[in-house]
Every structure is written in C-alpha cells, then in structure tokens.
Amino acid sequence: MLGERFSARRRTRARLSVVVPVYDVAGYLDECLRSVLAQDLPRSVSLEVVCVDDGSTDGSGDLVAAWSRSDPRVVAVHQENAGLGAARNRGVQHATGDLLTFADSDDVVPAGAYAALVGSLLSSRSDLAVGALERFTDQRTSMGPLMRENHRHPRTGTSVLEQPLLLADVFAVNKVYRRAFWDDAGARFPVGTRYEDQPTLTRVLLAARAVDVLGEVVYRWRTRSDGSSITQGRGDVADLTDRMATKQDSTEVVLAAGADQLVDDWFGRILPVDMWEYFRAAPEASEEYWRLLVEGVRALWPPGVRGFETTQVPVQQRLMGVLVAQDRRADLVRLLAAVDERGVRAAGDGERVVDLPFAGDADVPAAAWTLSDRDLARLGPAGPPQR
C-alpha cells in the first residue's frame, strides 16, 4: 500500500529542463541564470538548468562551471564552438525533464514566468504553452504588434488553425513544451545558420494539437547596446542569406501542411513582418546584397502572382518591397529619404492615397500605395506622420 502511494506521488511529479546555450556572454550570464534559478515553480515541479558552453573564449565557460558547483540544479556541458542550434540540440540531449524550455544567456526570465507556463500545462492537455515576449534595451522596452495581438486574449487548447498568427511567434524561448511532444514532432534546430528558430518553431506549432496562450510577459529579450546581438547587422550578406533560407524553408513547411486557411496570413502578415529591416539596409549594402534581396523577394512574393503589394504590412513597407522586386534601387533610396523626411500620411483629408513618392506610378500596383483600413488605423483619425 505504501509502495502504491509512493508510486502515485512519483507519477504526479514533473521536472522542467531549461536549456541555456552559452557563448561569450560573461557580462550577462549571471543575470540570466539568477532569473532562471529564482523561478518559483509549483511544488510538484523541480528545476534543471542545462548550460551548454559553446566554446566560449571570454571566461563564460568558467562561469558555467562555477554555477554548476554552487547549485546542484545547474548541469554544465562544454563543447567546441558549433553555433546556437548545435548548442541547443546538445542541451536537449542532456535534459532529463518531461517539460522543456530554452533561455538565451544574455536575456532575462521575469518572475513567475515558468510558474504560469508550467501551471497551464499541468491543468491542460496541451502540447505547449506560450506567453508574450518583450524586447528591451538600456533605454526602452517594446513588444511587436503581432506578439501583442496574439496574447491580447488568453486561450487554452487552441491551435494555429484557429489562431494562424501564432506562426509569427517563432521564438523558442517564450514557450514550455512537453518533452514527449518535442521528441514526437522530431524537433531539432538547424546547425550552421542564423534564425534557426523560425523553421523549427514553424514545424513545432504546426505539429501541435493544442496550445495554451497566456496573456502575461514570460520572457525579456535583450538587444545589446554594443551591437553584438546575433540579430543585429542587417546589411550583412551572410545575415540576409540565412534569413531568406529560413523563410523559404518555413514557407515550404506551411505549404506542405495543406492548411489553405493559413496561406493568406502566412504570406500577407507573417512572412513579411521583418523584411523592412533589410529594405532599410539596402542603400548602404553591397551589390551582392542587393541582388540577393531582389531575388529573395521575387521568389517569396512573385510579382503578378502574390506580389509584395498584397501583403498587409504598413503602406511604406509595401512600397519598399515592390521597388525591390522591380530592381529599382535608386528609387528605394528616394522613398526611404522621403519617409525619413516627412513621415507617412494620407495625400489629403479623406484620401486613401499615401503621400509618398511613386504613389500613382503606373509601374507600381495600386495596392502598394493605397491606404488600407489597417493603414488608416495605424495613422489614427488625424493621420499624423509616421515613420
């Protein structure tokens, strides 16, 4: 009888494994690990933190070793430098929990984050739980509009078929997954490329039968003031190459899923969401970068089929995308200068034409320069200039 009660108690216990890849983050690692180890989990859940030192050269590996000696919850793994994807995969191999999540070693996990995510999974049958993510710098905190929209109304047991914009949430770090689901989905991060989250999370979200969506912020993503974050440096050819490759990979995954109801949101709202950063970088970038950008936009948004003008990004970004697809680099420079100089507004009261160069251009589709209802809502009732 005692043995039966003991077994029952064992079956109700769970372990959350947090995989933390570490590479040259000596100035940030302590803050990250303190935020993870301070998480107040339900009594039935224990914590394991798997730190993978990915060949650090700045002493971060020594910090990982020191943490593992001082706190038994920290597992230290050391390997030669192989990149973020490889470090995460290695961490998953060492993780023993039946719940799994990730944290990047220069970021911060807010108090109560894991309690909320784990608590949701313990009370539901969902495959994963996801909360909001906010970005922060030394000066400000922000949240993307799609992230805000996704988490405005919390839901239990939803799916990407019911909430397609979840596919825009391609961050590994603001979610807790059931380990069995992660393994069954064949989830694994690609190695040797940046932006490894997007194809991996696209596959994971499409595979999930049920997803819990929380309203609270569960992760704080740091943009480093020294410009050393992986996601900075948009004018780099290698960065653009990896970005376009992961977008193409993810697009193939979405199309292969055969969920027609996702396609419009995918091409219209999700896939183009960060392209404006690359358009912005184009004027100062190399000719190689420009050619790659033109070819990439044409491949993902074929002119005359599903051109960039059909996307639902802000009007100035639609114009940028069309000019890129038409290989009009000088005109893109002129457009960007106008946006910076006078912002974005309607050409006149009550008009649906944007007051920017190439509005009305015979070679530019009208959908690129006509203000949509979404554009008008962004501009507000008085139509103030926006950049």
Coordinates of C-alpha atoms in Angstrom, one line a residue:
M1 CA 0.0 0.0 0.0
L2 CA 2.8 2.4 0.9
G3 CA 4.6 1.5 -2.3
E4 CA 1.4 2.3 -4.3
R5 CA 1.1 5.7 -2.6
F6 CA 4.8 6.4 -3.3
S7 CA 4.4 5.5 -7.0
A8 CA 1.4 7.7 -7.3
R9 CA 3.3 10.6 -5.8
R10 CA 6.2 10.0 -8.2
R11 CA 3.8 10.0 -11.2
T12 CA 2.4 13.4 -10.2
R13 CA 5.9 15.0 -10.1
A14 CA 7.5 16.7 -13.1
R15 CA 10.7 18.3 -14.0
L16 CA 11.3 21.4 -16.1
S17 CA 14.6 21.4 -18.0
V18 CA 15.8 24.8 -19.2
V19 CA 18.4 24.6 -21.9
V20 CA 20.8 27.7 -21.9
P21 CA 23.3 27.9 -24.7
V22 CA 26.4 30.0 -23.7
Y23 CA 28.9 31.8 -25.9
D24 CA 30.9 34.8 -24.8
V25 CA 28.3 36.3 -22.6
A26 CA 30.4 36.8 -19.4
G27 CA 28.8 40.2 -18.8
Y28 CA 25.2 38.9 -19.0
L29 CA 25.3 35.2 -17.9
D30 CA 24.9 35.8 -14.1
E31 CA 21.8 37.9 -14.5
C32 CA 20.3 35.4 -16.8
L33 CA 20.9 32.4 -14.6
R34 CA 19.8 34.2 -11.5
S35 CA 16.5 35.0 -13.2
V36 CA 16.0 31.3 -14.2
L37 CA 17.0 29.8 -10.8
A38 CA 14.8 32.3 -8.9
Q39 CA 11.7 31.0 -10.7
D40 CA 9.0 29.9 -8.2
L41 CA 7.6 26.6 -9.6
P42 CA 4.7 24.6 -8.3
R43 CA 5.7 22.2 -5.5
S44 CA 5.3 19.2 -7.8
V45 CA 7.8 20.5 -10.3
S46 CA 11.6 20.5 -9.9
L47 CA 14.0 22.6 -12.0
E48 CA 17.0 21.6 -14.1
V49 CA 19.2 24.1 -15.9
V50 CA 21.4 22.7 -18.7
C51 CA 24.1 25.2 -19.6
V52 CA 26.0 24.4 -22.8
D53 CA 29.2 26.3 -23.1
D54 CA 29.7 26.5 -26.8
G55 CA 33.5 27.0 -26.8
S56 CA 33.4 30.4 -25.1
T57 CA 36.6 32.5 -25.2
D58 CA 35.8 35.2 -22.6
G59 CA 35.6 33.1 -19.4
S60 CA 31.9 32.2 -19.8
G61 CA 32.7 28.5 -19.6
D62 CA 34.4 29.1 -16.2
L63 CA 31.2 30.8 -15.0
V64 CA 29.1 27.9 -16.1
A65 CA 31.4 25.5 -14.2
A66 CA 31.2 27.7 -11.1
W67 CA 27.4 27.8 -11.2
S68 CA 27.2 24.0 -11.5
R69 CA 29.4 23.7 -8.4
S70 CA 27.4 26.1 -6.4
D71 CA 23.9 25.0 -7.4
P72 CA 23.0 21.3 -8.0
R73 CA 20.2 22.3 -10.3
V74 CA 22.8 23.6 -12.9
V75 CA 24.3 21.0 -15.3
A76 CA 27.4 22.1 -17.1
V77 CA 28.1 20.9 -20.6
H78 CA 31.2 22.0 -22.6
Q79 CA 31.8 21.6 -26.3
E80 CA 33.8 23.1 -29.1
N81 CA 32.2 26.1 -30.8
A82 CA 29.4 24.8 -33.1
G83 CA 26.8 27.6 -33.0
L84 CA 23.5 28.2 -31.3
G85 CA 21.5 25.5 -33.0
A86 CA 24.1 22.8 -32.2
A87 CA 24.3 24.0 -28.5
R88 CA 20.6 23.8 -28.1
N89 CA 20.4 20.4 -29.6
R90 CA 23.2 19.2 -27.3
G91 CA 21.4 20.7 -24.3
V92 CA 18.2 18.8 -25.2
Q93 CA 20.2 15.6 -25.3
H94 CA 21.3 16.2 -21.7
A95 CA 17.9 17.4 -20.4
T96 CA 16.0 14.9 -18.3
G97 CA 12.8 16.7 -17.6
D98 CA 9.4 15.8 -19.0
L99 CA 8.9 19.6 -19.6
L100 CA 11.3 21.6 -21.7
T101 CA 12.1 25.2 -22.5
F102 CA 15.0 27.4 -23.6
A103 CA 16.6 30.6 -22.5
D104 CA 19.4 32.6 -24.2
S105 CA 22.2 33.5 -21.9
D106 CA 22.0 37.3 -22.4
D107 CA 18.3 37.5 -21.7
V108 CA 16.1 37.6 -18.6
V109 CA 13.1 35.4 -17.4
P110 CA 10.6 37.5 -15.4
A111 CA 9.5 36.4 -12.0
G112 CA 6.5 34.0 -12.2
A113 CA 7.0 33.2 -15.9
Y114 CA 7.7 29.5 -15.6
A115 CA 5.1 29.0 -12.9
A116 CA 2.5 30.4 -15.3
L117 CA 3.6 28.4 -18.3
V118 CA 4.0 25.1 -16.3
G119 CA 0.9 25.7 -14.4
S120 CA -1.1 26.0 -17.6
L121 CA 0.3 22.7 -18.9
L122 CA -0.3 20.9 -15.7
S123 CA -4.0 21.8 -15.9
S124 CA -4.5 21.2 -19.6
R125 CA -3.7 18.5 -22.1
S126 CA -1.9 20.9 -24.5
D127 CA 1.4 20.2 -26.1
L128 CA 2.9 23.5 -25.2
A129 CA 2.2 26.8 -23.5
V130 CA 3.3 30.2 -24.9
G131 CA 3.5 33.6 -23.3
A132 CA 4.3 37.1 -24.5
L133 CA 7.9 38.2 -25.2
E134 CA 9.1 41.7 -25.0
R135 CA 12.4 43.3 -26.2
F136 CA 14.4 45.6 -24.1
T137 CA 17.5 47.8 -24.4
D138 CA 19.2 50.0 -22.0
Q139 CA 16.7 52.7 -22.8
R140 CA 13.3 51.1 -23.6
T141 CA 11.0 48.1 -23.7
S142 CA 8.8 47.2 -26.6
M143 CA 6.6 44.5 -28.0
G144 CA 5.9 43.7 -31.6
P145 CA 2.3 44.3 -32.8
L146 CA 1.7 40.6 -33.8
M147 CA 3.0 39.5 -30.4
R148 CA 0.7 41.9 -28.7
E149 CA -2.2 40.7 -30.9
N150 CA -1.5 37.0 -30.2
H151 CA -1.6 37.5 -26.4
R152 CA -4.4 40.0 -26.1
H153 CA -6.9 37.2 -25.4
P154 CA -5.5 34.2 -23.5
R155 CA -6.8 30.8 -24.7
T156 CA -6.4 27.2 -23.6
G157 CA -6.1 24.4 -26.1
T158 CA -6.1 26.5 -29.3
S159 CA -4.1 25.7 -32.5
V160 CA -2.6 27.5 -35.5
L161 CA -5.7 26.6 -37.5
E162 CA -7.8 28.6 -35.0
Q163 CA -5.2 31.3 -34.4
P164 CA -2.9 31.5 -37.5
L165 CA -0.9 34.4 -36.2
L166 CA 0.8 32.1 -33.7
L167 CA 3.0 31.2 -36.7
A168 CA 4.5 34.6 -36.3
D169 CA 5.8 33.7 -32.8
V170 CA 9.0 31.9 -34.0
F171 CA 10.8 32.2 -30.6
A172 CA 11.9 29.1 -28.9
V173 CA 12.3 30.8 -25.5
N174 CA 8.8 32.0 -24.5
K175 CA 7.3 28.6 -24.5
V176 CA 7.3 25.4 -22.4
Y177 CA 6.9 22.2 -24.3
R178 CA 6.0 18.7 -23.2
R179 CA 9.2 16.7 -23.9
A180 CA 7.3 13.8 -25.4
F181 CA 5.7 16.1 -27.8
W182 CA 9.0 17.8 -28.7
D183 CA 10.5 14.4 -29.5
D184 CA 7.5 13.1 -31.3
A185 CA 7.5 16.2 -33.5
G186 CA 11.1 15.5 -34.5
A187 CA 12.0 19.0 -33.3
R188 CA 15.7 19.9 -33.9
F189 CA 17.4 23.2 -34.6
P190 CA 19.3 23.5 -37.8
V191 CA 23.1 23.9 -37.4
G192 CA 25.4 26.4 -39.0
T193 CA 22.7 29.1 -39.8
R194 CA 21.2 32.1 -38.0
Y195 CA 17.5 32.4 -37.4
E196 CA 17.2 28.7 -36.6
D197 CA 14.1 29.4 -34.5
Q198 CA 11.8 30.1 -37.5
P199 CA 11.8 26.7 -39.3
T200 CA 12.0 24.8 -36.1
L201 CA 9.1 26.6 -34.4
T202 CA 7.0 26.6 -37.6
R203 CA 7.2 22.8 -37.6
V204 CA 6.5 22.6 -33.9
L205 CA 3.5 24.9 -34.0
L206 CA 2.0 23.0 -37.0
A207 CA 2.5 19.7 -35.2
A208 CA 0.8 20.8 -32.0
R209 CA -2.7 19.5 -31.5
A210 CA -3.3 22.1 -28.7
V211 CA -1.5 25.2 -27.5
D212 CA -2.1 27.3 -24.3
V213 CA -1.7 31.0 -25.0
L214 CA -1.1 33.2 -21.9
G215 CA -1.5 36.9 -21.6
E216 CA 1.5 37.7 -19.4
V217 CA 5.0 38.5 -20.4
V218 CA 7.2 35.4 -19.8
Y219 CA 10.4 36.4 -21.5
R220 CA 12.6 39.5 -21.9
W221 CA 14.8 39.5 -25.0
R222 CA 17.8 41.8 -24.7
T223 CA 19.1 43.9 -27.6
R224 CA 22.7 44.6 -26.6
S225 CA 23.8 48.2 -26.7
D226 CA 27.2 47.2 -28.1
G227 CA 25.6 45.9 -31.3
S228 CA 26.9 42.3 -30.8
S229 CA 23.5 40.5 -30.7
I230 CA 23.1 37.9 -33.4
T231 CA 20.0 39.7 -34.8
Q232 CA 21.9 43.0 -35.4
G233 CA 23.8 43.8 -38.6
R234 CA 21.0 43.6 -41.2
G235 CA 23.3 44.8 -44.0
D236 CA 25.5 41.7 -43.9
V237 CA 25.2 39.3 -46.9
A238 CA 25.5 36.2 -44.7
D239 CA 22.7 37.5 -42.4
L240 CA 20.4 38.1 -45.4
T241 CA 21.4 34.7 -46.9
D242 CA 20.4 32.9 -43.7
R243 CA 17.2 34.9 -43.3
M244 CA 16.0 34.2 -46.8
A245 CA 16.9 30.5 -46.5
T246 CA 14.9 30.1 -43.3
K247 CA 12.0 32.0 -44.8
Q248 CA 12.0 29.7 -47.8
D249 CA 12.3 26.6 -45.6
S250 CA 9.4 27.7 -43.3
T251 CA 7.2 28.5 -46.3
E252 CA 7.7 25.0 -47.7
V253 CA 6.7 23.6 -44.3
V254 CA 3.5 25.7 -44.3
L255 CA 2.5 24.8 -47.8
A256 CA 3.2 21.1 -47.2
A257 CA 0.8 21.2 -44.3
G258 CA -2.0 21.7 -46.7
A259 CA -3.8 24.1 -44.5
D260 CA -5.2 26.6 -47.0
Q261 CA -6.7 28.8 -44.3
L262 CA -3.1 29.6 -43.2
V263 CA -1.7 30.7 -46.5
D264 CA -3.1 34.2 -46.7
D265 CA -2.0 35.1 -43.2
W266 CA 1.4 33.5 -43.9
F267 CA 2.2 35.4 -47.0
G268 CA 0.3 38.5 -46.0
R269 CA 1.1 39.1 -42.4
I270 CA 3.7 36.7 -41.0
L271 CA 6.4 36.1 -43.6
P272 CA 7.0 39.8 -44.5
V273 CA 7.0 41.1 -40.9
D274 CA 10.7 41.8 -40.7
M275 CA 11.6 42.5 -44.3
W276 CA 11.5 46.2 -43.8
E277 CA 14.8 46.0 -41.8
Y278 CA 16.5 44.5 -44.9
F279 CA 14.9 47.1 -47.2
R280 CA 16.3 49.8 -44.9
A281 CA 19.8 48.3 -45.0
A282 CA 19.8 48.0 -48.8
P283 CA 21.0 51.5 -49.8
E284 CA 24.3 51.2 -48.0
A285 CA 24.8 47.5 -48.7
S286 CA 26.9 45.8 -51.4
E287 CA 25.7 44.9 -54.9
E288 CA 25.8 41.3 -53.9
Y289 CA 23.4 42.0 -51.0
W290 CA 21.1 43.9 -53.4
R291 CA 20.9 41.1 -55.9
L292 CA 20.2 38.6 -53.2
L293 CA 17.4 40.8 -51.7
V294 CA 15.8 41.3 -55.1
E295 CA 15.9 37.5 -55.9
G296 CA 14.6 36.6 -52.5
V297 CA 11.6 39.0 -52.6
R298 CA 10.7 37.8 -56.1
A299 CA 10.9 34.1 -55.0
L300 CA 8.7 34.5 -51.9
W301 CA 6.3 37.1 -53.3
P302 CA 6.2 36.5 -57.1
P303 CA 5.2 39.7 -59.0
G304 CA 1.9 39.2 -60.8
V305 CA 1.1 36.2 -58.6
R306 CA 1.4 37.1 -55.0
G307 CA 3.4 40.3 -55.2
F308 CA 4.6 42.2 -52.1
E309 CA 1.8 44.8 -52.7
T310 CA -0.6 42.1 -51.4
T311 CA 1.0 41.9 -48.0
Q312 CA -0.6 43.6 -45.0
V313 CA 2.4 45.3 -43.7
P314 CA 2.3 49.2 -43.4
V315 CA 2.0 51.0 -46.7
Q316 CA 5.5 52.4 -46.8
Q317 CA 6.9 48.8 -46.4
R318 CA 4.7 47.6 -49.3
L319 CA 6.1 50.3 -51.5
M320 CA 9.6 49.4 -50.5
G321 CA 9.0 45.7 -51.3
V322 CA 7.6 46.5 -54.7
L323 CA 10.6 48.7 -55.6
V324 CA 12.9 45.9 -54.5
A325 CA 11.1 43.3 -56.6
Q326 CA 11.3 45.7 -59.6
D327 CA 15.1 46.1 -59.1
R328 CA 14.7 49.9 -58.5
R329 CA 17.5 50.6 -56.0
A330 CA 17.8 54.3 -56.7
D331 CA 14.0 54.7 -56.3
L332 CA 14.1 52.8 -53.0
V333 CA 16.7 55.3 -51.7
R334 CA 14.5 58.1 -52.7
L335 CA 11.5 56.5 -51.0
L336 CA 13.4 55.9 -47.8
A337 CA 14.6 59.5 -47.7
A338 CA 11.0 60.8 -48.1
V339 CA 9.8 58.6 -45.3
D340 CA 12.6 59.8 -43.0
E341 CA 12.0 63.5 -44.0
R342 CA 8.2 63.8 -43.8
G343 CA 6.9 60.5 -42.4
V344 CA 3.8 58.7 -43.7
R345 CA 0.4 60.3 -44.1
A346 CA -2.5 60.5 -46.5
A347 CA -2.2 62.7 -49.5
G348 CA -5.2 64.7 -48.3
D349 CA -8.2 64.6 -45.9
G350 CA -10.3 61.6 -46.6
E351 CA -8.0 60.3 -49.3
R352 CA -6.7 56.7 -49.4
V353 CA -3.5 57.6 -51.3
V354 CA -0.3 57.8 -49.3
D355 CA 1.7 61.0 -49.6
L356 CA 5.0 59.3 -50.7
P357 CA 7.0 59.1 -54.0
F358 CA 5.7 56.5 -56.5
A359 CA 2.1 56.7 -55.3
G360 CA 0.2 56.7 -58.6
D361 CA 3.3 55.4 -60.5
A362 CA 1.9 53.4 -63.4
D363 CA 4.5 50.7 -62.8
V364 CA 3.7 50.3 -59.1
P365 CA 0.5 48.3 -58.3
A366 CA -2.2 50.4 -56.7
A367 CA -2.3 48.1 -53.7
A368 CA 1.2 49.2 -52.8
W369 CA 0.2 52.9 -52.3
T370 CA -3.5 52.7 -51.5
L371 CA -4.1 53.1 -47.7
S372 CA -5.9 50.1 -46.4
D373 CA -8.2 50.1 -43.3
R374 CA -5.3 48.8 -41.3
D375 CA -3.1 51.6 -42.6
L376 CA -5.7 54.2 -41.6
A377 CA -6.0 52.6 -38.1
R378 CA -2.2 52.9 -37.7
L379 CA -2.2 56.5 -38.8
G380 CA -5.1 57.4 -36.5
P381 CA -8.0 59.7 -37.0
A382 CA -5.9 62.8 -37.6
G383 CA -3.4 61.0 -39.9
P384 CA -0.2 62.1 -38.2
P385 CA 3.0 61.5 -40.0
Q386 CA 4.6 58.1 -39.1
R387 CA 8.0 56.6 -39.8

